[in-house]
Every structure is written in C-alpha cells, then in structure tokens.
C-alpha cells in the first residue's frame, strides 16, 4: 500500500500572538491504531480498522504489514488488512529504526506462526526503552530467544500459559503479552499491566477476535483461542492530540471547541488545565470547550501511568508553565531523557532549570520567536505551541517528528486562526 503522506517541507513558520477560536476535530489515536493494525496478524480473516489517522507512523505500519506478506488497503474512512497470506516473519532494521512500535509484531507472529525475527530496537531520543519485560513474558510462554547480528530471533514450539507480574508498567509490553497469549487456550494471568485507553482499545479488539479477557485493577486474565476471527473496529480518538489542542486554545487566550474526543480519557489533562486557570466546559461526552480568559497559574506536574498525567503531554504543558504567572515544577517519571525540548524553549526566552528528572520553570512575561529544532514527536508539538504564543516569528525545523504522530496539525491550527505555514523549502 502506498504511503499517502507526501509532505514537501520539513519546517513550520509560525507568527505568534493570535488567539485560537473555533471548532476542531480530533483524529483517531496513533498509539491505539498501531497495535490494532498489527493485531490483524493474529487472524487469517480480513480485519477492518476505522478512524486510522493518516500519519507517518501508520504508513510505516502498513509498510511493515506488507513486508510480512499482508495485504493492506486504505479506503474512505477505513483500513482493510488481510493477513491471510503472511509468510515472512522478519521485521527489518530499516522499519524498526523508524518506528519502535514495530516490536509489537513479535507477540502476534509468535502466537500465530511460532516464530518472529525483529531488529533489536536501540535506544531512542527520549530514553533507553528496554524491552526486557516483553521478552520475559515470551520466555515464560516457552519461547526460545536468541540475539544475533542485531536481531532478536524468537521461536515457540508449543505455547504455555503464563503467570507474570510486570516489573514496570509498560504499554507496548502489555500489548505484546496480550497478543501472544491470545493464542493460548489455557488461562494466563498478567499482573501490573498498563491500563492506558490505547491498551483497552486493543483489548476490545481482541475480544471481538474471540479472546476472553477479564481485567480487574491491574490484572488481566486471558483465555485465548487457536482460531481467531477477523474484526471491524473504530479506533478511539487521540487523547494526546486533544490535549495538545486544549493547551493551544488556553495559552493563546482563545476559545476553542474540541470535537470527536472521549472526555472520559482526558481526566488528568482537564484537571491540570483547570488548575492552571483554564475554563473547561464539557459540552457532552464527545466534545468540550476551552477558554483562556486569564494568565495561566503555575503548576506542579508529575508524569505517571494512566490514569495519571501522561508523559506524552509533559512537553506541551511545559510551554504553558513557561508563560504562567509563577514557578512550576515538572517531574518526568516515565522516561529518563524526555526534556530535550528545554534547550529549544530556552532559545525562545523560557526560564527553565533541569535537575535530574525535575524541571523548574519560572514563568516569563513573553516568549520570543526563534529558529528551533524538533527532537522527538511531543517535543515538536511543544515548539509549535511555543511558536503560537511567542512574540514574532518562529521556525520549527525537523517537523517530520511531528508528522509521525499528528495528522495535519497545521491545518487544524490554521482553521482556528493560527498563522502557521509549512515552508516550501528548508
Ligand atoms: N520499560 C522497561 N522494560 C520494558 C518496557 C518498558 O524498562 O520491557 C520502561 C521504559 O524504558 C520506560 C517505561 O518502562 O521507562 C515505560 O515504557 P513503555 O513500555 O510503557 O513505553 P512504550 O510502550 O515504548 C508507549 C507509547 C509512548 C508513550 C509510552 C508511555 C506507543 C507506540 N508508544 O511507549 O508514546 O510515551 O507508552 O505512555 O504506544 C508518543 O506517542 O510520543 C510516545 C512516545
């Protein structure tokens, strides 16, 4: 399937200082779409996934599925995956390097074919991001694991039921384990699982495929099947895109209605925005209104697993803190190196000091436009937000990071009145 994304430029030009006003729709969730598309490898029947955002990461997932031998077709509003003819079990380095989530093919390939070879994901810019927990579950299920020439080779002759307590809460680790155990007819138990809405969306899909999954607190009880059905599923809205747009509406002193969301997935984000002084009105279960009538109040933020405050919103809230009236404290507990936006925000006049995993942010009267570089997906979103409130012109470089996870963010911001353009050339 062809990559439908053809962005011509790698930079945004932003003229700051315009309040955002109007209505905007949120796309389907990136981090729910990737595992759900990959779950189609578990069945030889056709799977239909609706509300898949048009992103670099979803395009990479199509490429990966096709590399394995699946047929992928994007139609109006849906993606159809037929993994009936999958005959390759290797996720090559060229793909894993571009998208770490490629490691999610391990669980389904091992479950359906008893083998998988996946390039070893190295460190990435936000941290080391080990996959030891994924591998421990595979091993407990009876997999033989060997690392050779930069690839992890996994083989599983006969799957055994697993009882495992995750040593750290891991999103893709939980997803990989659930997908592997979907092929085990005996009862498995996973404790200390991730409960992120994206994981729960995958659980719903797996139930549609015929897997029995019971979840209570952080424990999942799974009874799989050898013969999983195809499914049709609509991916949940992207709570991080929603949160990013909410922050944008607030800090620009705007008045924005955000539609096609799941209000119940946004609890910690709404709470922090309100604490900062935003007026947030829930219009119904799928839309809300954010108004920025006053200057932001300083915040104390500590990232945590869901339902805590998401690490994927830390950089965006840092921008809010940069222009708040007072001193904020932001602690990053999930990834050890997720403050790379700090140096770029400092170039725009932000007053931030980082010690270990804590950033102390002193609010300034103004940020000033500058040329800044994206280092990762959410960092790039924070630079766009900073550009929207800054005085003067901001150029955000390397926005391919942003295109990995936000569907045409600049068009959405523009529809709300922002002055943002993709530059024709770098
Ligand atoms: N960890 C281990 N061992 C493991 C797995 C994880 O030590 O086997 C550690 C990691 O190093 C990290 C922590 O556990 O310190 C949490 O990592 P997790 O595995 O939960 O992260 P992930 O599954 O690799 C997903 C999202 C990330 C999001 C995190 C946390 C996808 C495709 N990615 O990553 O999304 O930040 O969960 O919520 O779902 C993004 O969208 O920008 C993004 C980075």
PDB file of N, CA and C in Angstrom, residues 292-384:
ATOM      1  N   UNK A 292      -9.330  30.520  27.390  1.00  0.00           N
ATOM      2  CA  UNK A 292      -8.199  31.058  28.146  1.00  0.00           C
ATOM      3  C   UNK A 292      -8.479  32.507  28.463  1.00  0.00           C
ATOM      4  N   UNK A 293      -9.177  32.722  29.569  1.00  0.00           N
ATOM      5  CA  UNK A 293      -9.597  34.088  29.883  1.00  0.00           C
ATOM      6  C   UNK A 293      -8.567  34.820  30.742  1.00  0.00           C
ATOM      7  N   UNK A 294      -7.681  34.042  31.372  1.00  0.00           N
ATOM      8  CA  UNK A 294      -6.697  34.673  32.271  1.00  0.00           C
ATOM      9  C   UNK A 294      -5.328  34.085  32.010  1.00  0.00           C
ATOM     10  N   UNK A 295      -4.324  34.731  32.626  1.00  0.00           N
ATOM     11  CA  UNK A 295      -2.964  34.210  32.527  1.00  0.00           C
ATOM     12  C   UNK A 295      -2.899  32.898  33.315  1.00  0.00           C
ATOM     13  N   UNK A 296      -2.100  31.969  32.804  1.00  0.00           N
ATOM     14  CA  UNK A 296      -2.022  30.660  33.457  1.00  0.00           C
ATOM     15  C   UNK A 296      -1.404  30.771  34.849  1.00  0.00           C
ATOM     16  N   UNK A 297      -1.915  29.926  35.748  1.00  0.00           N
ATOM     17  CA  UNK A 297      -1.314  29.824  37.082  1.00  0.00           C
ATOM     18  C   UNK A 297      -0.237  28.734  37.020  1.00  0.00           C
ATOM     19  N   UNK A 298       0.791  28.814  37.860  1.00  0.00           N
ATOM     20  CA  UNK A 298       1.839  27.784  37.825  1.00  0.00           C
ATOM     21  C   UNK A 298       1.306  26.431  38.288  1.00  0.00           C
ATOM     22  N   UNK A 299       1.991  25.374  37.867  1.00  0.00           N
ATOM     23  CA  UNK A 299       1.516  24.017  38.150  1.00  0.00           C
ATOM     24  C   UNK A 299       2.608  23.160  38.775  1.00  0.00           C
ATOM     25  N   UNK A 300       2.166  22.103  39.412  1.00  0.00           N
ATOM     26  CA  UNK A 300       3.097  21.060  39.835  1.00  0.00           C
ATOM     27  C   UNK A 300       2.626  19.794  39.116  1.00  0.00           C
ATOM     28  N   UNK A 301       3.513  19.272  38.267  1.00  0.00           N
ATOM     29  CA  UNK A 301       3.133  18.128  37.420  1.00  0.00           C
ATOM     30  C   UNK A 301       4.099  16.989  37.662  1.00  0.00           C
ATOM     31  N   UNK A 302       3.555  15.778  37.741  1.00  0.00           N
ATOM     32  CA  UNK A 302       4.394  14.601  37.905  1.00  0.00           C
ATOM     33  C   UNK A 302       3.829  13.536  36.970  1.00  0.00           C
ATOM     34  N   UNK A 303       4.590  13.140  35.960  1.00  0.00           N
ATOM     35  CA  UNK A 303       4.031  12.212  34.975  1.00  0.00           C
ATOM     36  C   UNK A 303       3.886  10.815  35.586  1.00  0.00           C
ATOM     37  N   UNK A 304       2.884  10.094  35.124  1.00  0.00           N
ATOM     38  CA  UNK A 304       2.608   8.763  35.678  1.00  0.00           C
ATOM     39  C   UNK A 304       1.841   7.947  34.648  1.00  0.00           C
ATOM     40  N   UNK A 305       1.753   6.655  34.917  1.00  0.00           N
ATOM     41  CA  UNK A 305       0.955   5.788  34.063  1.00  0.00           C
ATOM     42  C   UNK A 305      -0.512   6.196  34.182  1.00  0.00           C
ATOM     43  N   UNK A 306      -1.311   5.867  33.170  1.00  0.00           N
ATOM     44  CA  UNK A 306      -2.739   6.151  33.195  1.00  0.00           C
ATOM     45  C   UNK A 306      -3.359   5.481  34.421  1.00  0.00           C
ATOM     46  N   UNK A 307      -4.226   6.128  35.136  1.00  0.00           N
ATOM     47  CA  UNK A 307      -4.889   7.397  34.845  1.00  0.00           C
ATOM     48  C   UNK A 307      -4.127   8.649  35.287  1.00  0.00           C
ATOM     49  N   UNK A 308      -2.845   8.529  35.570  1.00  0.00           N
ATOM     50  CA  UNK A 308      -2.053   9.700  35.963  1.00  0.00           C
ATOM     51  C   UNK A 308      -1.801  10.628  34.787  1.00  0.00           C
ATOM     52  N   UNK A 309      -1.004  11.669  35.039  1.00  0.00           N
ATOM     53  CA  UNK A 309      -0.741  12.665  33.998  1.00  0.00           C
ATOM     54  C   UNK A 309       0.210  12.079  32.949  1.00  0.00           C
ATOM     55  N   UNK A 310      -0.172  12.092  31.666  1.00  0.00           N
ATOM     56  CA  UNK A 310       0.625  11.380  30.643  1.00  0.00           C
ATOM     57  C   UNK A 310       1.965  12.049  30.315  1.00  0.00           C
ATOM     58  N   UNK A 311       2.994  11.237  30.226  1.00  0.00           N
ATOM     59  CA  UNK A 311       4.303  11.732  29.794  1.00  0.00           C
ATOM     60  C   UNK A 311       4.199  12.367  28.405  1.00  0.00           C
ATOM     61  N   UNK A 312       3.264  11.877  27.587  1.00  0.00           N
ATOM     62  CA  UNK A 312       3.115  12.415  26.230  1.00  0.00           C
ATOM     63  C   UNK A 312       2.529  13.828  26.207  1.00  0.00           C
ATOM     64  N   UNK A 313       2.133  14.362  27.379  1.00  0.00           N
ATOM     65  CA  UNK A 313       1.643  15.750  27.462  1.00  0.00           C
ATOM     66  C   UNK A 313       2.607  16.640  28.241  1.00  0.00           C
ATOM     67  N   UNK A 314       3.707  16.068  28.701  1.00  0.00           N
ATOM     68  CA  UNK A 314       4.626  16.832  29.569  1.00  0.00           C
ATOM     69  C   UNK A 314       5.224  18.036  28.837  1.00  0.00           C
ATOM     70  N   UNK A 315       5.693  17.833  27.604  1.00  0.00           N
ATOM     71  CA  UNK A 315       6.352  18.923  26.871  1.00  0.00           C
ATOM     72  C   UNK A 315       5.365  20.058  26.571  1.00  0.00           C
ATOM     73  N   UNK A 316       4.130  19.699  26.220  1.00  0.00           N
ATOM     74  CA  UNK A 316       3.140  20.719  25.883  1.00  0.00           C
ATOM     75  C   UNK A 316       2.779  21.548  27.122  1.00  0.00           C
ATOM     76  N   UNK A 317       2.626  20.867  28.266  1.00  0.00           N
ATOM     77  CA  UNK A 317       2.315  21.615  29.493  1.00  0.00           C
ATOM     78  C   UNK A 317       3.507  22.454  29.947  1.00  0.00           C
ATOM     79  N   UNK A 318       4.714  22.044  29.562  1.00  0.00           N
ATOM     80  CA  UNK A 318       5.861  22.862  29.937  1.00  0.00           C
ATOM     81  C   UNK A 318       5.748  24.252  29.297  1.00  0.00           C
ATOM     82  N   UNK A 319       5.214  24.296  28.074  1.00  0.00           N
ATOM     83  CA  UNK A 319       5.051  25.594  27.404  1.00  0.00           C
ATOM     84  C   UNK A 319       4.063  26.462  28.191  1.00  0.00           C
ATOM     85  N   UNK A 320       2.987  25.812  28.645  1.00  0.00           N
ATOM     86  CA  UNK A 320       2.011  26.539  29.473  1.00  0.00           C
ATOM     87  C   UNK A 320       2.725  27.125  30.702  1.00  0.00           C
ATOM     88  N   UNK A 321       3.564  26.301  31.336  1.00  0.00           N
ATOM     89  CA  UNK A 321       4.274  26.756  32.543  1.00  0.00           C
ATOM     90  C   UNK A 321       5.247  27.893  32.215  1.00  0.00           C
ATOM     91  N   UNK A 322       5.810  27.860  31.006  1.00  0.00           N
ATOM     92  CA  UNK A 322       6.776  28.905  30.601  1.00  0.00           C
ATOM     93  C   UNK A 322       6.142  30.298  30.615  1.00  0.00           C
ATOM     94  N   UNK A 323       4.830  30.353  30.332  1.00  0.00           N
ATOM     95  CA  UNK A 323       4.173  31.667  30.270  1.00  0.00           C
ATOM     96  C   UNK A 323       3.201  31.854  31.452  1.00  0.00           C
ATOM     97  N   UNK A 324       3.355  31.004  32.484  1.00  0.00           N
ATOM     98  CA  UNK A 324       2.468  31.105  33.660  1.00  0.00           C
ATOM     99  C   UNK A 324       2.970  32.189  34.608  1.00  0.00           C
ATOM    100  N   UNK A 325       2.101  32.535  35.531  1.00  0.00           N
ATOM    101  CA  UNK A 325       2.413  33.603  36.464  1.00  0.00           C
ATOM    102  C   UNK A 325       3.002  32.993  37.744  1.00  0.00           C
ATOM    103  N   UNK A 326       4.271  32.562  37.674  1.00  0.00           N
ATOM    104  CA  UNK A 326       4.894  31.971  38.861  1.00  0.00           C
ATOM    105  C   UNK A 326       5.781  30.798  38.511  1.00  0.00           C
ATOM    106  N   UNK A 327       6.175  30.049  39.543  1.00  0.00           N
ATOM    107  CA  UNK A 327       7.155  28.970  39.359  1.00  0.00           C
ATOM    108  C   UNK A 327       6.460  27.605  39.360  1.00  0.00           C
ATOM    109  N   UNK A 328       6.706  26.837  38.320  1.00  0.00           N
ATOM    110  CA  UNK A 328       6.120  25.492  38.204  1.00  0.00           C
ATOM    111  C   UNK A 328       7.203  24.445  38.383  1.00  0.00           C
ATOM    112  N   UNK A 329       6.745  23.233  38.735  1.00  0.00           N
ATOM    113  CA  UNK A 329       7.686  22.119  38.866  1.00  0.00           C
ATOM    114  C   UNK A 329       7.142  20.945  38.055  1.00  0.00           C
ATOM    115  N   UNK A 330       7.989  20.405  37.182  1.00  0.00           N
ATOM    116  CA  UNK A 330       7.538  19.282  36.340  1.00  0.00           C
ATOM    117  C   UNK A 330       8.486  18.118  36.547  1.00  0.00           C
ATOM    118  N   UNK A 331       7.905  16.998  37.003  1.00  0.00           N
ATOM    119  CA  UNK A 331       8.755  15.818  37.194  1.00  0.00           C
ATOM    120  C   UNK A 331       8.397  14.760  36.162  1.00  0.00           C
ATOM    121  N   UNK A 332       9.404  14.270  35.429  1.00  0.00           N
ATOM    122  CA  UNK A 332       9.192  13.237  34.402  1.00  0.00           C
ATOM    123  C   UNK A 332       9.595  11.882  34.979  1.00  0.00           C
ATOM    124  N   UNK A 333       8.601  11.043  35.241  1.00  0.00           N
ATOM    125  CA  UNK A 333       8.878   9.759  35.896  1.00  0.00           C
ATOM    126  C   UNK A 333       8.945   8.584  34.939  1.00  0.00           C
ATOM    127  N   UNK A 334       8.495   8.750  33.696  1.00  0.00           N
ATOM    128  CA  UNK A 334       8.383   7.589  32.805  1.00  0.00           C
ATOM    129  C   UNK A 334       9.652   7.397  31.973  1.00  0.00           C
ATOM    130  N   UNK A 335      10.139   8.472  31.354  1.00  0.00           N
ATOM    131  CA  UNK A 335      11.339   8.365  30.510  1.00  0.00           C
ATOM    132  C   UNK A 335      12.461   9.227  31.086  1.00  0.00           C
ATOM    133  N   UNK A 336      13.686   8.704  31.026  1.00  0.00           N
ATOM    134  CA  UNK A 336      14.793   9.388  31.708  1.00  0.00           C
ATOM    135  C   UNK A 336      15.377  10.549  30.913  1.00  0.00           C
ATOM    136  N   UNK A 337      14.997  10.666  29.624  1.00  0.00           N
ATOM    137  CA  UNK A 337      15.609  11.728  28.829  1.00  0.00           C
ATOM    138  C   UNK A 337      14.555  12.483  28.013  1.00  0.00           C
ATOM    139  N   UNK A 338      13.484  12.866  28.699  1.00  0.00           N
ATOM    140  CA  UNK A 338      12.417  13.497  27.929  1.00  0.00           C
ATOM    141  C   UNK A 338      12.308  15.002  28.204  1.00  0.00           C
ATOM    142  N   UNK A 339      13.473  15.661  28.271  1.00  0.00           N
ATOM    143  CA  UNK A 339      13.484  17.112  28.472  1.00  0.00           C
ATOM    144  C   UNK A 339      14.243  17.807  27.348  1.00  0.00           C
ATOM    145  N   UNK A 340      14.284  17.172  26.175  1.00  0.00           N
ATOM    146  CA  UNK A 340      15.110  17.767  25.126  1.00  0.00           C
ATOM    147  C   UNK A 340      14.521  19.043  24.543  1.00  0.00           C
ATOM    148  N   UNK A 341      13.234  19.251  24.758  1.00  0.00           N
ATOM    149  CA  UNK A 341      12.602  20.495  24.307  1.00  0.00           C
ATOM    150  C   UNK A 341      13.065  21.687  25.137  1.00  0.00           C
ATOM    151  N   UNK A 342      13.623  21.406  26.327  1.00  0.00           N
ATOM    152  CA  UNK A 342      14.002  22.507  27.231  1.00  0.00           C
ATOM    153  C   UNK A 342      14.988  23.459  26.552  1.00  0.00           C
ATOM    154  N   UNK A 343      16.028  22.905  25.951  1.00  0.00           N
ATOM    155  CA  UNK A 343      17.061  23.756  25.341  1.00  0.00           C
ATOM    156  C   UNK A 343      16.464  24.627  24.232  1.00  0.00           C
ATOM    157  N   UNK A 344      15.509  24.073  23.495  1.00  0.00           N
ATOM    158  CA  UNK A 344      14.897  24.840  22.405  1.00  0.00           C
ATOM    159  C   UNK A 344      13.976  25.927  22.971  1.00  0.00           C
ATOM    160  N   UNK A 345      13.232  25.572  24.029  1.00  0.00           N
ATOM    161  CA  UNK A 345      12.345  26.576  24.647  1.00  0.00           C
ATOM    162  C   UNK A 345      13.175  27.708  25.259  1.00  0.00           C
ATOM    163  N   UNK A 346      14.356  27.363  25.776  1.00  0.00           N
ATOM    164  CA  UNK A 346      15.249  28.405  26.333  1.00  0.00           C
ATOM    165  C   UNK A 346      15.662  29.395  25.242  1.00  0.00           C
ATOM    166  N   UNK A 347      15.827  28.870  24.030  1.00  0.00           N
ATOM    167  CA  UNK A 347      16.180  29.767  22.909  1.00  0.00           C
ATOM    168  C   UNK A 347      15.068  30.778  22.644  1.00  0.00           C
ATOM    169  N   UNK A 348      13.864  30.442  23.103  1.00  0.00           N
ATOM    170  CA  UNK A 348      12.734  31.348  22.887  1.00  0.00           C
ATOM    171  C   UNK A 348      12.502  32.238  24.109  1.00  0.00           C
ATOM    172  N   UNK A 349      13.415  32.141  25.073  1.00  0.00           N
ATOM    173  CA  UNK A 349      13.317  33.035  26.243  1.00  0.00           C
ATOM    174  C   UNK A 349      12.747  32.371  27.482  1.00  0.00           C
ATOM    175  N   UNK A 350      12.527  31.052  27.435  1.00  0.00           N
ATOM    176  CA  UNK A 350      11.973  30.374  28.610  1.00  0.00           C
ATOM    177  C   UNK A 350      13.020  30.295  29.711  1.00  0.00           C
ATOM    178  N   UNK A 351      12.539  30.330  30.952  1.00  0.00           N
ATOM    179  CA  UNK A 351      13.435  30.236  32.112  1.00  0.00           C
ATOM    180  C   UNK A 351      13.206  28.864  32.767  1.00  0.00           C
ATOM    181  N   UNK A 352      14.048  27.898  32.393  1.00  0.00           N
ATOM    182  CA  UNK A 352      13.852  26.516  32.868  1.00  0.00           C
ATOM    183  C   UNK A 352      15.183  25.970  33.375  1.00  0.00           C
ATOM    184  N   UNK A 353      15.135  25.337  34.545  1.00  0.00           N
ATOM    185  CA  UNK A 353      16.337  24.662  35.063  1.00  0.00           C
ATOM    186  C   UNK A 353      15.993  23.205  35.304  1.00  0.00           C
ATOM    187  N   UNK A 354      16.834  22.326  34.791  1.00  0.00           N
ATOM    188  CA  UNK A 354      16.558  20.891  34.955  1.00  0.00           C
ATOM    189  C   UNK A 354      17.583  20.293  35.899  1.00  0.00           C
ATOM    190  N   UNK A 355      17.081  19.560  36.882  1.00  0.00           N
ATOM    191  CA  UNK A 355      17.982  18.772  37.721  1.00  0.00           C
ATOM    192  C   UNK A 355      17.412  17.357  37.763  1.00  0.00           C
ATOM    193  N   UNK A 356      18.208  16.407  37.309  1.00  0.00           N
ATOM    194  CA  UNK A 356      17.764  15.014  37.197  1.00  0.00           C
ATOM    195  C   UNK A 356      16.461  14.963  36.403  1.00  0.00           C
ATOM    196  N   UNK A 357      15.415  14.481  37.058  1.00  0.00           N
ATOM    197  CA  UNK A 357      14.164  14.310  36.317  1.00  0.00           C
ATOM    198  C   UNK A 357      13.160  15.423  36.583  1.00  0.00           C
ATOM    199  N   UNK A 358      13.650  16.527  37.197  1.00  0.00           N
ATOM    200  CA  UNK A 358      12.713  17.604  37.528  1.00  0.00           C
ATOM    201  C   UNK A 358      13.101  18.896  36.817  1.00  0.00           C
ATOM    202  N   UNK A 359      12.121  19.543  36.248  1.00  0.00           N
ATOM    203  CA  UNK A 359      12.347  20.849  35.620  1.00  0.00           C
ATOM    204  C   UNK A 359      11.634  21.912  36.456  1.00  0.00           C
ATOM    205  N   UNK A 360      12.383  22.958  36.781  1.00  0.00           N
ATOM    206  CA  UNK A 360      11.781  24.099  37.479  1.00  0.00           C
ATOM    207  C   UNK A 360      11.582  25.189  36.423  1.00  0.00           C
ATOM    208  N   UNK A 361      10.347  25.581  36.253  1.00  0.00           N
ATOM    209  CA  UNK A 361      10.008  26.530  35.185  1.00  0.00           C
ATOM    210  C   UNK A 361       9.502  27.836  35.815  1.00  0.00           C
ATOM    211  N   UNK A 362      10.242  28.910  35.581  1.00  0.00           N
ATOM    212  CA  UNK A 362       9.800  30.228  36.059  1.00  0.00           C
ATOM    213  C   UNK A 362       9.062  30.909  34.925  1.00  0.00           C
ATOM    214  N   UNK A 363       7.839  31.236  35.142  1.00  0.00           N
ATOM    215  CA  UNK A 363       7.046  31.880  34.081  1.00  0.00           C
ATOM    216  C   UNK A 363       7.673  33.208  33.664  1.00  0.00           C
ATOM    217  N   UNK A 364       7.667  33.480  32.376  1.00  0.00           N
ATOM    218  CA  UNK A 364       8.178  34.764  31.881  1.00  0.00           C
ATOM    219  C   UNK A 364       7.000  35.530  31.254  1.00  0.00           C
ATOM    220  N   UNK A 365       7.200  36.839  31.088  1.00  0.00           N
ATOM    221  CA  UNK A 365       6.116  37.645  30.506  1.00  0.00           C
ATOM    222  C   UNK A 365       5.837  37.224  29.075  1.00  0.00           C
ATOM    223  N   UNK A 366       6.947  36.924  28.361  1.00  0.00           N
ATOM    224  CA  UNK A 366       6.808  36.637  26.931  1.00  0.00           C
ATOM    225  C   UNK A 366       7.821  35.617  26.485  1.00  0.00           C
ATOM    226  N   UNK A 367       7.440  34.815  25.494  1.00  0.00           N
ATOM    227  CA  UNK A 367       8.436  34.033  24.744  1.00  0.00           C
ATOM    228  C   UNK A 367       8.666  34.806  23.451  1.00  0.00           C
ATOM    229  N   UNK A 368       9.851  34.622  22.877  1.00  0.00           N
ATOM    230  CA  UNK A 368      10.165  35.339  21.627  1.00  0.00           C
ATOM    231  C   UNK A 368      10.436  34.331  20.518  1.00  0.00           C
ATOM    232  N   UNK A 369       9.923  34.606  19.351  1.00  0.00           N
ATOM    233  CA  UNK A 369      10.112  33.714  18.212  1.00  0.00           C
ATOM    234  C   UNK A 369      11.589  33.449  17.940  1.00  0.00           C
ATOM    235  N   UNK A 370      11.904  32.235  17.499  1.00  0.00           N
ATOM    236  CA  UNK A 370      13.297  31.876  17.199  1.00  0.00           C
ATOM    237  C   UNK A 370      13.268  30.693  16.246  1.00  0.00           C
ATOM    238  N   UNK A 371      14.434  30.306  15.767  1.00  0.00           N
ATOM    239  CA  UNK A 371      14.543  29.095  14.949  1.00  0.00           C
ATOM    240  C   UNK A 371      14.865  27.943  15.902  1.00  0.00           C
ATOM    241  N   UNK A 372      14.021  26.942  15.931  1.00  0.00           N
ATOM    242  CA  UNK A 372      14.208  25.838  16.888  1.00  0.00           C
ATOM    243  C   UNK A 372      14.081  24.495  16.177  1.00  0.00           C
ATOM    244  N   UNK A 373      14.636  23.473  16.815  1.00  0.00           N
ATOM    245  CA  UNK A 373      14.677  22.135  16.211  1.00  0.00           C
ATOM    246  C   UNK A 373      13.883  21.123  17.027  1.00  0.00           C
ATOM    247  N   UNK A 374      13.104  20.326  16.332  1.00  0.00           N
ATOM    248  CA  UNK A 374      12.363  19.247  16.990  1.00  0.00           C
ATOM    249  C   UNK A 374      13.315  18.103  17.279  1.00  0.00           C
ATOM    250  N   UNK A 375      13.125  17.471  18.441  1.00  0.00           N
ATOM    251  CA  UNK A 375      13.980  16.318  18.766  1.00  0.00           C
ATOM    252  C   UNK A 375      13.171  15.035  18.846  1.00  0.00           C
ATOM    253  N   UNK A 376      11.898  15.154  19.171  1.00  0.00           N
ATOM    254  CA  UNK A 376      11.015  13.983  19.147  1.00  0.00           C
ATOM    255  C   UNK A 376       9.595  14.481  18.940  1.00  0.00           C
ATOM    256  N   UNK A 377       8.680  13.532  18.827  1.00  0.00           N
ATOM    257  CA  UNK A 377       7.305  13.875  18.476  1.00  0.00           C
ATOM    258  C   UNK A 377       6.668  14.917  19.389  1.00  0.00           C
ATOM    259  N   UNK A 378       6.641  14.653  20.692  1.00  0.00           N
ATOM    260  CA  UNK A 378       5.925  15.574  21.593  1.00  0.00           C
ATOM    261  C   UNK A 378       6.721  16.853  21.815  1.00  0.00           C
ATOM    262  N   UNK A 379       8.049  16.757  21.717  1.00  0.00           N
ATOM    263  CA  UNK A 379       8.875  17.965  21.807  1.00  0.00           C
ATOM    264  C   UNK A 379       8.515  18.899  20.660  1.00  0.00           C
ATOM    265  N   UNK A 380       8.305  18.338  19.475  1.00  0.00           N
ATOM    266  CA  UNK A 380       7.983  19.194  18.333  1.00  0.00           C
ATOM    267  C   UNK A 380       6.619  19.861  18.530  1.00  0.00           C
ATOM    268  N   UNK A 381       5.680  19.139  19.145  1.00  0.00           N
ATOM    269  CA  UNK A 381       4.373  19.751  19.425  1.00  0.00           C
ATOM    270  C   UNK A 381       4.544  20.921  20.384  1.00  0.00           C
ATOM    271  N   UNK A 382       5.444  20.768  21.355  1.00  0.00           N
ATOM    272  CA  UNK A 382       5.642  21.851  22.334  1.00  0.00           C
ATOM    273  C   UNK A 382       6.226  23.084  21.651  1.00  0.00           C
ATOM    274  N   UNK A 383       7.084  22.885  20.666  1.00  0.00           N
ATOM    275  CA  UNK A 383       7.694  24.029  19.979  1.00  0.00           C
ATOM    276  C   UNK A 383       6.654  24.769  19.130  1.00  0.00           C
ATOM    277  N   UNK A 384       5.730  24.001  18.564  1.00  0.00           N
ATOM    278  CA  UNK A 384       4.636  24.645  17.809  1.00  0.00           C
ATOM    279  C   UNK A 384       3.792  25.491  18.766  1.00  0.00           C
TER     280      UNK A 384
END
